[in-house]
Coordinates of C-alpha atoms in Angstrom, one line a residue:
M246 CA 19.7 -10.5 -2.2
A247 CA 17.8 -10.8 1.0
V248 CA 15.1 -7.7 2.0
D249 CA 16.8 -5.5 5.5
L250 CA 14.3 -3.7 7.7
N251 CA 15.0 -2.4 10.5
P252 CA 13.1 -5.4 12.8
R253 CA 11.4 -2.6 14.8
L254 CA 9.6 -1.4 11.1
L255 CA 9.0 -4.3 10.2
D256 CA 6.7 -4.8 14.1
V257 CA 4.3 -1.9 12.8
L258 CA 4.4 -2.6 9.5
A259 CA 1.0 -4.4 8.1
C260 CA -0.8 -6.4 4.5
P261 CA -2.8 -3.3 3.2
C262 CA -5.6 -6.2 3.4
D263 CA -8.8 -5.7 4.9
E264 CA -7.7 -8.1 7.8
H265 CA -4.3 -6.1 8.7
G266 CA -1.9 -9.5 8.4
P267 CA 1.8 -9.2 9.8
L268 CA 3.6 -9.6 7.2
R269 CA 7.7 -11.0 7.4
T270 CA 10.4 -11.5 4.2
G271 CA 11.1 -13.0 1.8
T272 CA 8.3 -15.3 0.1
P273 CA 7.2 -18.7 0.7
S274 CA 9.6 -20.9 -1.8
D275 CA 12.4 -18.0 -1.8
P276 CA 13.3 -16.2 2.1
D277 CA 15.6 -14.4 0.5
A278 CA 13.6 -12.5 -2.2
D279 CA 13.1 -8.4 -1.6
Y280 CA 9.4 -9.4 -0.9
L281 CA 7.2 -8.6 2.6
T282 CA 4.3 -11.9 2.3
C283 CA 1.2 -11.7 4.1
T284 CA 1.4 -14.7 7.2
L285 CA -2.8 -13.7 6.7
C286 CA -3.8 -13.3 3.0
A287 CA -0.1 -14.9 2.1
R288 CA 0.4 -11.8 -0.8
R289 CA 3.8 -11.2 -2.2
F290 CA 4.5 -6.6 -2.5
P291 CA 7.9 -6.4 -3.8
V292 CA 10.6 -4.6 -1.8
R293 CA 12.3 -1.6 -4.2
D294 CA 15.5 -0.4 -3.9
G295 CA 14.9 -1.2 0.1
I296 CA 10.7 0.1 0.6
P297 CA 8.8 -1.8 0.7
V298 CA 5.3 -1.4 -1.8
L299 CA 2.1 -2.2 0.3
L300 CA 0.0 -1.4 -2.6
L301 CA -3.0 -3.6 -3.7
D302 CA -2.6 -3.0 -7.0
E303 CA 1.3 -4.3 -7.0
A304 CA 0.5 -7.1 -5.1
E305 CA 0.8 -10.1 -6.2
G306 CA -0.5 -13.5 -5.7
G307 CA -3.3 -13.8 -2.2
P308 CA -6.6 -15.5 -2.6
G309 CA -7.6 -14.7 -6.1
E310 CA -4.2 -17.4 -6.6
A311 CA -4.7 -20.4 -4.8
R312 CA -8.3 -20.9 -6.4
G313 CA -6.4 -20.3 -9.8
S314 CA -6.4 -16.7 -11.5
G315 CA -3.5 -15.4 -11.1
T316 CA -4.2 -12.3 -11.0
G317 CA -3.4 -11.2 -7.1
A318 CA -6.4 -9.4 -7.1
P319 CA -8.5 -8.9 -4.0
T320 CA -11.5 -10.4 -4.2
G321 CA -14.8 -9.7 -2.8
G322 CA -14.7 -6.2 -4.8
D323 CA -12.5 -5.4 -1.8
S324 CA -10.5 -2.7 -4.4
A325 CA -14.7 -1.5 -6.6
S326 CA -15.6 -0.6 -3.1
R327 CA -13.3 2.0 -2.6

């Protein structure tokens, strides 16, 4: 099922990471997935019952995945410093 968000809402939503990248619907491998993907850090945020869950703790992928950890956890102490 594809994410169906108001285009105006999608324009104002951004990744909660420090870079605040714009989000696009789906994932790189599945454009119809119920996720929003950050265009900068590649984190994937689930969309549950039509509501984007923009929490770093709920994100999948991202910088850690590129190095093979697969945890999706922020790097550089982002969550520990808050």
